[in-house]
Coordinates of C-alpha atoms and ligand atoms in Angstrom, one line a residue:
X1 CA 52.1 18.8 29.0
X2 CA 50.8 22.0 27.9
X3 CA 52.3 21.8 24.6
X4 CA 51.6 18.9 23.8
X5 CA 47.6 19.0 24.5
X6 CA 47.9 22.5 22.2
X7 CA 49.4 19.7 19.6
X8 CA 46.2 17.6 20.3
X9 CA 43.9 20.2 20.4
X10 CA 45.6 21.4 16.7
X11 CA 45.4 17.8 15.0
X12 CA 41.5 17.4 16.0
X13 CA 40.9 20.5 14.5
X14 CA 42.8 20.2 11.4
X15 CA 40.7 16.7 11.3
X16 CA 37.9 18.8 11.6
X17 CA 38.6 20.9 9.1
X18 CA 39.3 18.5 6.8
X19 CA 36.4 16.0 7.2
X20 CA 34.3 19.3 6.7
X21 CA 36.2 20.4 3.6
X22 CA 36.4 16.7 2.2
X23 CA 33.5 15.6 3.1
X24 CA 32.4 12.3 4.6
X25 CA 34.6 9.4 4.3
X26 CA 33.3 6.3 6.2
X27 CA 30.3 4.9 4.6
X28 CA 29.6 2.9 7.4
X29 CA 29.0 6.0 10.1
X30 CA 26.2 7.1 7.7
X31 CA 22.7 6.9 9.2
X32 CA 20.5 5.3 6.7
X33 CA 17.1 4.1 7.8
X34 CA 16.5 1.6 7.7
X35 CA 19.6 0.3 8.3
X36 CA 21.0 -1.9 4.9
X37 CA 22.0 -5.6 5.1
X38 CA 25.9 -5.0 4.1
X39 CA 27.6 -1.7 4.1
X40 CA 31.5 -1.8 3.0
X41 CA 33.4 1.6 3.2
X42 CA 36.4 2.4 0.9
X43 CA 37.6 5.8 2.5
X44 CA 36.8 8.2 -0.1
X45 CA 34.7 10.6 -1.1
X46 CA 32.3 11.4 -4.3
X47 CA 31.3 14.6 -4.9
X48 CA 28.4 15.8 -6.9
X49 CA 28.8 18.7 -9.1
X50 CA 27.1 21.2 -12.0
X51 CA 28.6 18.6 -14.2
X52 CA 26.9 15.9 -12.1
X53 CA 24.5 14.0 -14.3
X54 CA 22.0 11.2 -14.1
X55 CA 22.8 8.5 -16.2
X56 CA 20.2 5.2 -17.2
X57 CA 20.9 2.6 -19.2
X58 CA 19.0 2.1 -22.1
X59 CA 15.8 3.6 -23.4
X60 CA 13.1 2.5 -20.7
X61 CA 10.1 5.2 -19.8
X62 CA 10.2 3.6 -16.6
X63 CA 14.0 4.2 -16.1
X64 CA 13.7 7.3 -17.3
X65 CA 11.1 8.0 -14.4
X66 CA 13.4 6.8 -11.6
X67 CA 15.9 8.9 -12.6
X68 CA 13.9 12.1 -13.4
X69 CA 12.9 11.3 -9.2
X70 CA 15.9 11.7 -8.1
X71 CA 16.9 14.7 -10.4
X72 CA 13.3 16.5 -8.9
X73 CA 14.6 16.0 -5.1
X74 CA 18.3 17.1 -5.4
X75 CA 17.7 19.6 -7.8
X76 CA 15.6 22.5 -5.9
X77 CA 18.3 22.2 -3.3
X78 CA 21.7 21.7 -4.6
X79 CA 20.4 23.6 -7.9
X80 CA 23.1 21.4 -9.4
X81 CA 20.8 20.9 -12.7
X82 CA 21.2 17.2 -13.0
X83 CA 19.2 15.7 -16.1
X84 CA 18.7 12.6 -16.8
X85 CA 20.5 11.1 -20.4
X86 CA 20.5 7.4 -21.8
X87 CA 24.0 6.2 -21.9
X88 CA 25.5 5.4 -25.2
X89 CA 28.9 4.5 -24.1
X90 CA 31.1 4.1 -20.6
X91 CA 30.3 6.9 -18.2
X92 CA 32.7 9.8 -17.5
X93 CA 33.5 10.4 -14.0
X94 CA 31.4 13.0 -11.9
X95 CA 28.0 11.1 -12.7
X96 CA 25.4 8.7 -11.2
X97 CA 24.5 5.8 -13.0
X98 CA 20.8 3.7 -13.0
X99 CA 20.7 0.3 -14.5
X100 CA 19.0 -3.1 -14.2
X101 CA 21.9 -5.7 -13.8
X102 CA 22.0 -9.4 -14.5
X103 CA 20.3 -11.6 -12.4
X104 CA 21.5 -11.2 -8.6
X105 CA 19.5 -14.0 -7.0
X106 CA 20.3 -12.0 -3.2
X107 CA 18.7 -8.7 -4.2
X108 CA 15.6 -10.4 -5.6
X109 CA 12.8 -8.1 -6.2
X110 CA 13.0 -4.9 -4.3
X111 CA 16.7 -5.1 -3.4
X112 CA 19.8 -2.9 -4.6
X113 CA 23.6 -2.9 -5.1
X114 CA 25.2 1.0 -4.2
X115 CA 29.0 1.6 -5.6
X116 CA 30.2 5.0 -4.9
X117 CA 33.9 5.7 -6.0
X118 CA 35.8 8.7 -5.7
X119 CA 33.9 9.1 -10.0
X120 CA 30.9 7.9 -9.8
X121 CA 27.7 6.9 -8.5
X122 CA 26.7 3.3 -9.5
X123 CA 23.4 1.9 -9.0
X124 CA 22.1 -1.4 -10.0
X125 CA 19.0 -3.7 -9.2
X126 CA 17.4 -6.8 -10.6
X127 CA 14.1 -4.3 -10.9
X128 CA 13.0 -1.2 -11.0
X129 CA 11.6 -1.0 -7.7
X130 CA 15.1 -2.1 -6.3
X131 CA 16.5 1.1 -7.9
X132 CA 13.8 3.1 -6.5
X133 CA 15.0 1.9 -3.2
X134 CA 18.3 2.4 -3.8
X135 CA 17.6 5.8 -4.5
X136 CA 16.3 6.7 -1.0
X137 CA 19.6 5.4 0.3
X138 CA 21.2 8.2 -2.3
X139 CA 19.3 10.4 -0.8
X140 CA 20.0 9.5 2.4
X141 CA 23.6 9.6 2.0
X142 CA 23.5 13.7 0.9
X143 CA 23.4 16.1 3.7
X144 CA 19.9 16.0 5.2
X145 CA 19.9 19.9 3.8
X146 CA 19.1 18.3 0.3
X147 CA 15.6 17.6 1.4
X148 CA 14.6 21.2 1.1
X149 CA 12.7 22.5 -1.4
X150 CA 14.7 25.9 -1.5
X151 CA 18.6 26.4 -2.8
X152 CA 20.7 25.5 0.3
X153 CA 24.9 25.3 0.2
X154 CA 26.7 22.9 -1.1
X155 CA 29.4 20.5 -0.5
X156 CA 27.1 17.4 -2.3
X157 CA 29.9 15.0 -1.0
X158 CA 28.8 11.2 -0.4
X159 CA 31.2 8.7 1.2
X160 CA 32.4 6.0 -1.2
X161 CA 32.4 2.2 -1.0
X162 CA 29.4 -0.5 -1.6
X163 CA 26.2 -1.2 0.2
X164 CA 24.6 -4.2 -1.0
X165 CA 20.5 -4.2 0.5
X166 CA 17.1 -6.3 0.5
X167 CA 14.3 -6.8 2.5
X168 CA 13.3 -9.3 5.7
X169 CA 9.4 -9.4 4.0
X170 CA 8.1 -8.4 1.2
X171 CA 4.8 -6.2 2.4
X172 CA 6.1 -2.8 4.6
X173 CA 2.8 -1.3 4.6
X174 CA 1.2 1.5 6.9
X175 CA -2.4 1.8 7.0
X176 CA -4.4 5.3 7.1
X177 CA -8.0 6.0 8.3
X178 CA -9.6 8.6 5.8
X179 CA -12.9 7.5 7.4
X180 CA -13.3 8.5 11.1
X181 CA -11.4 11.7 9.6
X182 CA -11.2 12.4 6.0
X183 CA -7.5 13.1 4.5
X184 CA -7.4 14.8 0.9
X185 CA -5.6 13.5 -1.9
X186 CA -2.7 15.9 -1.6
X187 CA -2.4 14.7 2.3
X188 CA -2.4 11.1 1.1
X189 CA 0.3 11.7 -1.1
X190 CA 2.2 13.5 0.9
X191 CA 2.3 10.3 3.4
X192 CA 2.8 7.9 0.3
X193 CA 5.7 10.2 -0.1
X194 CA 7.2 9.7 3.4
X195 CA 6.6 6.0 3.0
X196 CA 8.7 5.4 -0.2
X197 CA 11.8 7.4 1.4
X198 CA 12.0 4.5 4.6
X199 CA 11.4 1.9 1.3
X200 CA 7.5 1.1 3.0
X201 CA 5.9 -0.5 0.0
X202 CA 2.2 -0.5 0.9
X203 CA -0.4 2.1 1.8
X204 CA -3.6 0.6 3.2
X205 CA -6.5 2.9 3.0
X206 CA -9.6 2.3 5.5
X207 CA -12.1 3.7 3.1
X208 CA -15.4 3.1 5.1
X209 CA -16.6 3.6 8.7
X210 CA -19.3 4.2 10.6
X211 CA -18.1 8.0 11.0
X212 CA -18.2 7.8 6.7
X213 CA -17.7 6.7 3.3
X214 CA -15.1 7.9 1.4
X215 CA -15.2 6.1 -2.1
X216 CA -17.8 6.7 -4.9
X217 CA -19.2 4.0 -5.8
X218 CA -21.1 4.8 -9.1
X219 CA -23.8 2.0 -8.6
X220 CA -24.8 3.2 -5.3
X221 CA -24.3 7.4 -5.2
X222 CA -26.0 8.2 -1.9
X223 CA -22.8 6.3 -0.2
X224 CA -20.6 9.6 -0.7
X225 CA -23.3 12.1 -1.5
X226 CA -25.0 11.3 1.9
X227 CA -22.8 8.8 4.1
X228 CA -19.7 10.9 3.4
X229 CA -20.9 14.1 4.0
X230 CA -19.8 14.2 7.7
X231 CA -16.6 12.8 9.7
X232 CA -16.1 12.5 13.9
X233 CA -17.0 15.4 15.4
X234 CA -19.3 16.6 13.0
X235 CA -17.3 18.1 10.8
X236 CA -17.4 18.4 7.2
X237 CA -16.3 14.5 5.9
X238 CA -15.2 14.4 2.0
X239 CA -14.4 11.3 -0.3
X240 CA -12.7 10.5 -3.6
X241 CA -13.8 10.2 -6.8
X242 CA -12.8 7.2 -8.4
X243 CA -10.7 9.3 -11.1
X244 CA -9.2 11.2 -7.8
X245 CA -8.9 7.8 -6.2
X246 CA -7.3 6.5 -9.6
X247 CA -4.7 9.5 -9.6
X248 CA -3.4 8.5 -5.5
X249 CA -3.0 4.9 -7.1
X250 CA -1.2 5.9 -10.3
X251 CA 1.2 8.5 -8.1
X252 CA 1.6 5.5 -5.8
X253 CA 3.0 2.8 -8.1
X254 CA 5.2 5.7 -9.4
X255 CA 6.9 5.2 -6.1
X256 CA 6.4 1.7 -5.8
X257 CA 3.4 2.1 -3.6
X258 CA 0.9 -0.9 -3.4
X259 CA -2.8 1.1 -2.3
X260 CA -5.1 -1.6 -0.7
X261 CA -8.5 -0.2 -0.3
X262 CA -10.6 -1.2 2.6
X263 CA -14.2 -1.9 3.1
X264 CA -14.9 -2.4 6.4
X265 CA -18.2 -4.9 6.9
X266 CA -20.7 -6.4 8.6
X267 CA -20.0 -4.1 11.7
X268 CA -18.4 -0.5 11.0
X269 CA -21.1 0.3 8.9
X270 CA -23.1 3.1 10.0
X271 CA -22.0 5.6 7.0
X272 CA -23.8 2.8 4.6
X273 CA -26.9 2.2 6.4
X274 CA -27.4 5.8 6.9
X275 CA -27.6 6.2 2.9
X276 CA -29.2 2.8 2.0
X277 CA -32.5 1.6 4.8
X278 CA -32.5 -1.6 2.7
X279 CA -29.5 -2.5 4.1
X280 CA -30.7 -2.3 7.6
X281 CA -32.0 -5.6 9.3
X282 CA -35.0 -3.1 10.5
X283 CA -35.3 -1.9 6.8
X284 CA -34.8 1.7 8.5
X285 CA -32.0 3.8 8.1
X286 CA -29.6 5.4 11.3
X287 CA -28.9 8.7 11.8
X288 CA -25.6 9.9 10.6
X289 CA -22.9 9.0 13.4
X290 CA -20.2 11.4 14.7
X291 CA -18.8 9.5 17.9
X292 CA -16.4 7.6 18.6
X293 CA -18.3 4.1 19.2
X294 CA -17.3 0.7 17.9
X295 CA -19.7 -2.3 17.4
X296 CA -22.9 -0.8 17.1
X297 CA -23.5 -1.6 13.4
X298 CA -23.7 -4.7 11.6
X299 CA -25.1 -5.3 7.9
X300 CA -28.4 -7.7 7.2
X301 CA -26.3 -10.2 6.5
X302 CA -29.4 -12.6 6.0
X303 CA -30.9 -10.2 2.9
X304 CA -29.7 -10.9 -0.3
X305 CA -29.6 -7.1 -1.3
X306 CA -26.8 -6.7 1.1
X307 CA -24.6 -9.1 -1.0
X308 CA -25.7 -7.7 -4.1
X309 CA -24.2 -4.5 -2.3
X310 CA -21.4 -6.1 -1.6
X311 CA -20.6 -7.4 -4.9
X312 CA -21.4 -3.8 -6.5
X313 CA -18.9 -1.9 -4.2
X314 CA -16.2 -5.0 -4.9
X315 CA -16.1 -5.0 -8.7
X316 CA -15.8 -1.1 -9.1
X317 CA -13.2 -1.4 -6.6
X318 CA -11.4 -4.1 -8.0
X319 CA -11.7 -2.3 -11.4
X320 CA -9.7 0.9 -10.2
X321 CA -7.2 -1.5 -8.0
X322 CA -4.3 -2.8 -9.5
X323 CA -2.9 -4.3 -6.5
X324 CA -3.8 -8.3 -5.3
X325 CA -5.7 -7.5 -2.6
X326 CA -9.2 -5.8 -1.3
X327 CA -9.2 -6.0 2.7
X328 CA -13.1 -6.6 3.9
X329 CA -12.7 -5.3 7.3
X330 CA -14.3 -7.8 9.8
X331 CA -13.6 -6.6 13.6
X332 CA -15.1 -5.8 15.8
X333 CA -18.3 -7.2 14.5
X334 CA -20.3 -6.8 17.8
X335 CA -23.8 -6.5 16.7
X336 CA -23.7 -9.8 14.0
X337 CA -23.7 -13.0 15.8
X338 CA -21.2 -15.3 15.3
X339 CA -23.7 -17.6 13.1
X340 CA -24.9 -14.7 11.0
X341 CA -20.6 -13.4 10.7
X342 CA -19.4 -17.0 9.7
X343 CA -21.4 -17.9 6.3
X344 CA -21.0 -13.5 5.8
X345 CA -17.0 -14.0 5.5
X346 CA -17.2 -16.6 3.7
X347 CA -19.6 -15.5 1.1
X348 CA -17.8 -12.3 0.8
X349 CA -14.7 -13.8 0.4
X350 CA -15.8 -15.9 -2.9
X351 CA -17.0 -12.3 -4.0
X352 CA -14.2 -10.8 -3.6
X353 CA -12.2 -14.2 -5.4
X354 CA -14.5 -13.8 -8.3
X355 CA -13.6 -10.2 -9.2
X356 CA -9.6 -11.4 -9.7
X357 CA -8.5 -10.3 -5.9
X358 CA -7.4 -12.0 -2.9
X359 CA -8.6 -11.4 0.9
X360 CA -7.5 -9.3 3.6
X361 CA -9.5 -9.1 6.9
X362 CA -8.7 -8.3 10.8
X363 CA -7.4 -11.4 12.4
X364 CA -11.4 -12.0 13.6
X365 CA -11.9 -13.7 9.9
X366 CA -9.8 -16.2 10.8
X367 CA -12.7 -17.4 12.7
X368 CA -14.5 -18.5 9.2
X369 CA -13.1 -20.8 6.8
X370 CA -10.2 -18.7 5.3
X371 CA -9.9 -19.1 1.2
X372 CA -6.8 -19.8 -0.1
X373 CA -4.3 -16.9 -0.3
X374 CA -6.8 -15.4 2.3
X375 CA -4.5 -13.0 4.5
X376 CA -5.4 -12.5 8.6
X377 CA -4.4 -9.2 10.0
X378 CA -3.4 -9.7 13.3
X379 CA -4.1 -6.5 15.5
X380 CA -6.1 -8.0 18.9
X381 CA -6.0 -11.7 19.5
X382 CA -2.9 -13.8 18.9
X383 CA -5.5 -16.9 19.5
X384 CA -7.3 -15.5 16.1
X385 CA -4.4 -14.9 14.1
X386 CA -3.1 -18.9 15.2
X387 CA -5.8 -20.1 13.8
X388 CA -5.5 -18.8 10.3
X389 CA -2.2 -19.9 10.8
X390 CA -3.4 -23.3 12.0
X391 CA -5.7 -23.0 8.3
X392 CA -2.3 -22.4 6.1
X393 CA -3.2 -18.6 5.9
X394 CA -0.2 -15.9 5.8
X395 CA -0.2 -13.5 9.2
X396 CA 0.1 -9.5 8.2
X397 CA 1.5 -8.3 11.7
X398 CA 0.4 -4.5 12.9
X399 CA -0.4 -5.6 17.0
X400 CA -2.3 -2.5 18.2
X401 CA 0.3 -2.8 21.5
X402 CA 3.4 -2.5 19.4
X403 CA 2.4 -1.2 15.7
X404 CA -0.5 1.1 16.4
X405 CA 0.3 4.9 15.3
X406 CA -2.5 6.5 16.7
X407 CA -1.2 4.6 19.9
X408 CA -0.3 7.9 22.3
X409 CA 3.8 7.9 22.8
X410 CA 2.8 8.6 27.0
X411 CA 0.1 10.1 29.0
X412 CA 0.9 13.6 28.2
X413 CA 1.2 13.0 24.6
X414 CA -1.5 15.8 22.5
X415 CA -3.0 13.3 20.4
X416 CA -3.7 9.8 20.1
X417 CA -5.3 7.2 22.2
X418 CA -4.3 4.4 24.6
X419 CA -6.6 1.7 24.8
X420 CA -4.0 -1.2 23.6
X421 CA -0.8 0.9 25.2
X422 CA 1.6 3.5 25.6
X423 CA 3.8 3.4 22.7
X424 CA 7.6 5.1 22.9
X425 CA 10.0 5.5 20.6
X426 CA 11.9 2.5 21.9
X427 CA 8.7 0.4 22.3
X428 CA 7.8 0.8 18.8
X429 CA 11.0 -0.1 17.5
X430 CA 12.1 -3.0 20.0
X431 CA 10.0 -5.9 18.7
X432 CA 10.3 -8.6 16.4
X433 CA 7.3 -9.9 14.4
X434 CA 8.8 -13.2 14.1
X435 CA 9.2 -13.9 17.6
X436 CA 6.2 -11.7 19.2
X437 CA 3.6 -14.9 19.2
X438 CA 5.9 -17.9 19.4
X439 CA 3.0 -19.9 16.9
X440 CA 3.5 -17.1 14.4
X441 CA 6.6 -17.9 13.1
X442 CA 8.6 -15.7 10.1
X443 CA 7.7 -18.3 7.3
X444 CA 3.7 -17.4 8.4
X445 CA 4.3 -13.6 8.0
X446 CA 3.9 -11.7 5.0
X447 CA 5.5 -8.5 6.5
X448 CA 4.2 -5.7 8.8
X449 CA 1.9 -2.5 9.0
X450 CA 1.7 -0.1 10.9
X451 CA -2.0 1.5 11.5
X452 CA -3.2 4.8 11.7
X453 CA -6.6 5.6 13.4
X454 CA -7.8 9.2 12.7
X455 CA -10.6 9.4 16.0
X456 CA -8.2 12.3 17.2
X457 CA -6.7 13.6 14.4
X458 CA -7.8 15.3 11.5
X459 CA -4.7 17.2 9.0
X460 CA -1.6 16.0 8.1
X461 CA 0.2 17.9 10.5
X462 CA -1.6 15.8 13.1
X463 CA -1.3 12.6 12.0
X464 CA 2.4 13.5 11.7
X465 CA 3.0 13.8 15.7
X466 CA 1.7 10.4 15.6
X467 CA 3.8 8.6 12.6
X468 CA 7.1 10.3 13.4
X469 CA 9.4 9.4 15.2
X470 CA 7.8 5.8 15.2
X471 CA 7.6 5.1 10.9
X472 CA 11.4 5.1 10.4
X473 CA 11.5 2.3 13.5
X474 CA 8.4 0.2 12.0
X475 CA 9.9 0.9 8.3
X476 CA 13.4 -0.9 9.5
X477 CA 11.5 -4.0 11.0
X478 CA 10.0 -4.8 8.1
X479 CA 13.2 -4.5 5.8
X480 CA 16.5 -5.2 8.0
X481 CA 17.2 -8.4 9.5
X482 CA 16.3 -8.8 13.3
X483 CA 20.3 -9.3 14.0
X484 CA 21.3 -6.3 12.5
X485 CA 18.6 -4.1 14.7
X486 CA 19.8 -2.6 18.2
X487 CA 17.5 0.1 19.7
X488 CA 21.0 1.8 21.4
X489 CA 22.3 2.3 17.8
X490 CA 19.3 2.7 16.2
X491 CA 18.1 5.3 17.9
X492 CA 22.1 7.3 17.1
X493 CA 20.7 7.5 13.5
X494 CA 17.2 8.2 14.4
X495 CA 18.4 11.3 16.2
X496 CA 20.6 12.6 12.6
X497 CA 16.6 12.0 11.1
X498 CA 15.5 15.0 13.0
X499 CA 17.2 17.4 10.5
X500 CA 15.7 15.7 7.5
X501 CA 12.0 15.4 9.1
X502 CA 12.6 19.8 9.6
X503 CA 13.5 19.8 6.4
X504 CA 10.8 17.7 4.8
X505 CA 8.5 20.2 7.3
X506 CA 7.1 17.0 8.8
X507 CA 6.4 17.7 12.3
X508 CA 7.7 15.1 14.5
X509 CA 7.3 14.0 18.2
X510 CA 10.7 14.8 20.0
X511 CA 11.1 12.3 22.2
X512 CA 13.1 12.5 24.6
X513 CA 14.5 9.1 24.4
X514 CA 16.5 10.7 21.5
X515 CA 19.2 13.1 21.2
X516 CA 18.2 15.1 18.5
X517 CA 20.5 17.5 17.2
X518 CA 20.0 21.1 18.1
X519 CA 19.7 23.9 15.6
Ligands
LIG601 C1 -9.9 -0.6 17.1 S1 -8.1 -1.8 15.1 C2 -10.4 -0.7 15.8 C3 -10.7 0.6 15.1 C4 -10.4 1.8 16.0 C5 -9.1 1.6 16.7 C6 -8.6 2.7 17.6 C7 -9.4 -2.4 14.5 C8 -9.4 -3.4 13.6 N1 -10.5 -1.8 15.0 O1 -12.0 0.7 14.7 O2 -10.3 2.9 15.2 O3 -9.3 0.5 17.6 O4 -7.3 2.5 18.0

């Protein structure tokens, strides 16, 4: 008996041993998030070395940039020296291949195709956004070690076989208030940079507030020189130029990135009619705000100036914004009646139409008559967001009880508020936006985003506590489908995550839901 457990004991070890020396072998135990459509292992292992290069198929600038990405993130660590060379003829083994395929009708826009052999690294995609994505999964698949930015040891060993990968909707967005708080550009990037590794394509920026104004707007100065001097708590506030605002769009698309800005309006206004008294029903302008308030504010929505405004602060908007859409706000309009908001949406809507971009709004605009390709934001009331349903318009789901980031985790949590809930881990993760409002149904829904209010937080590292763990969970919602998603073995690879978040330095709540692993 004795022997025979020293037998046991001696094979586990020598498994050990060898799984450590070899590397990992079963594709499927990897912990990618989130979690791909079909994973099939072959056994093996590939292993990168200082021979290791990145290989793209045919002279493309924008291939070229894909694979220069993934050179920039696995060089500092494995200090393997990949570059990146066109391919003239069939690869030799020991390298990673990029290239667009023929058309494969199942990946469609943003998905992938991942063959690892014991030689090589293949990666193809109908576009480049799909081989973007694919490379997060590379990424993913390295020890989570390669995420540092300083030398760190070696084996670069990826398990082999073929994960083939695509997304449930199409828009994976989070959104970010710069205006109760004001984020710099390097924080903003820094977040688009977190987004595009969990294959999150959107970045929705709240760029106006009562609390401030965070865009210039060359046509009407005094909304940044004055109304974004200042941020909650009296702080100083801050805004982008539009050539700074320019560069977090540019650095975005690089990653596949979609930045929609947001002017918030009638209500949430209080930045604006601080800097402009003709905007002001009264013809006065308020006092600089610094609390945390809702509803206080509304536009004149029956002068004609304000619209002139309004179309202003759209065109130079739409003329820095590639992306389709501008989102106009709308909640929480508490001082404009309901006759005044009505014709207000609406005219602000054509505005918005006739400077080349569609319409975003809180799921209040559905309340108005929605223009086509009008999108409703559904945050508050279901009853809202069925209506613009009920009106043929698409539902963007972030409901503040389940996709709220600046939603505390539990009563003890350092940040955050709790107004709409107490959001865990598990409650973030365990929802599906295709079943949540039984009226809303998955053809309605565009996607998902998950929003960031910044009342209580004012650096990265702050909003941070309140985006991680809970990202990874919203990012797999939006891209695997709802049978694939179990919280029990979800939250497995969650836990592995830990290691990468410490080695990104992103500092992450440790719930204790998950067993993270201890180093
Ligand atoms: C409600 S969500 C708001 C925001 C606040 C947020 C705080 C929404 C459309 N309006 O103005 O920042 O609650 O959680």
């Amino acid at each position: 008996m004795k022997n025979q457990s020293r037998i046991w004991a001696f094979l586990a070890l020598t498994a050990l041993f060898s799984q450590m020396a070899c590397g990992p072998t079963n594709l499927s135990k990897e912990n990618i998030i989130p979690k791909p459509v079909s994973t099939t292992p072959t056994g093996d292992s590939f292993g990168m070395t200082d021979q290791t290069n990145i290989y793209i198929q045919g002279e493309s600038a924008e291939l070229q940039q894909i694979g220069q990405f993934l050179a920039d993130k696995l060089n500092p660590s494995t200090g393997l020296g990949l570059d990146v060379k066109v391919i003239t003829d069939t690869p030799t083994p020991g390298n990673i291949l990029l290239a667009l395929s023929e058309n494969d009708p199942e990946l469609g826009e943003e998905g992938y195709e991942l063959t690892i052999t014991n030689e090589m690294i293949k990666l193809t995609a109908n576009k480049p956004a799909g081989l973007f994505h694919g490379i997060q999964t590379i990424r993913q698949l390295l020890p989570a070690r390669v995420e540092s930015t300083s030398a760190e040891r070696g084996p670069w060993k990826i398990a082999t076989g073929t994960i083939r990968d695509y997304p449930v909707y199409a828009y994976r967005g989070a959104m970010l208030d710069v205006a109760r708080h004001f984020f710099e550009v390097d924080e903003v990037k820094a977040y688009i940079d977190q987004l595009a590794y969990y294959k999150m394509n959107v970045l929705h920026l709240h760029l106006a507030d009562d609390q401030g104004w965070r865009i210039e707007i060359k046509s009407w100065p005094r909304l940044t020189e004055y109304g974004g001097k200042t941020e909650v708590g009296g702080g100083v506030g801050g805004f982008y130029t539009q050539a700074e605002y320019s560069d977090i769009v540019k650095y975005a698309q690089q990653r596949y990135v979609t930045i929609i800005p947001e002017i918030d309006m009638p209500g949430h206004t209080n930045a604006a009619l601080a800097s402009y008294p003709e905007l002001n029903i009264s013809g006065k302008s308020p006092e600089l705000y610094t609390g945390i308030e809702v509803g206080f504010s509304t536009l004149a929505t029956h002068k004609e100036v304000t619209y002139k405004f309004i179309d202003d602060v759209i065109r130079e908007l739409a003329a820095i914004t590639p992306g389709p859409y501008i989102h106009i706000g709308g909640d929480e309009s508490h001082s404009t009646s309901i006759e005044d908001y009505i014709p207000f949406v609406n005219r602000v809507q054509d505005i918005v139409i006739s400077h080349g971009k569609k319409v975003l709004g809180w799921d209040e605009i559905a309340l108005t008559t929605l223009k086509p390709n009008t999108v409703v934001q559904y945050w508050a009331k279901a009853e809202n967001a069925i209506k613009g349903v009920e009106q043929g318009a698409k539902v963007l789901m972030s409901p503040a009880k389940n996709a709220y980031l600046d939603m505390q985790y539990d009563s003890t949590s350092t940040y955050g508020l709790h107004w709409a809930a107490y959001i865990e881990v598990d409650k973030a993760y365990n929802w599906d936006p295709a079943t949540l409002v039984p009226e809303i149904k998955k053809e309605n829904i565009i996607g998902i985003e998950a929003a960031l209010w910044s009342e209580t937080i004012s650096k990265l590292e702050e909003a941070e506590y309140l985006i991680y763990p809970r990202l990874p969970g919203y990012a797999e919602i939006g891209w695997t489908p709802a049978s694939l998603r179990k919280w029990d073995e979800y939250k497995g690879r969650l836990a592995r995550h830990g290691e990468r978040f410490k080695a990104m330095n992103i500092n992450f709540y440790p719930s204790k839901l998950v067993k993270w692993d201890k180093k």
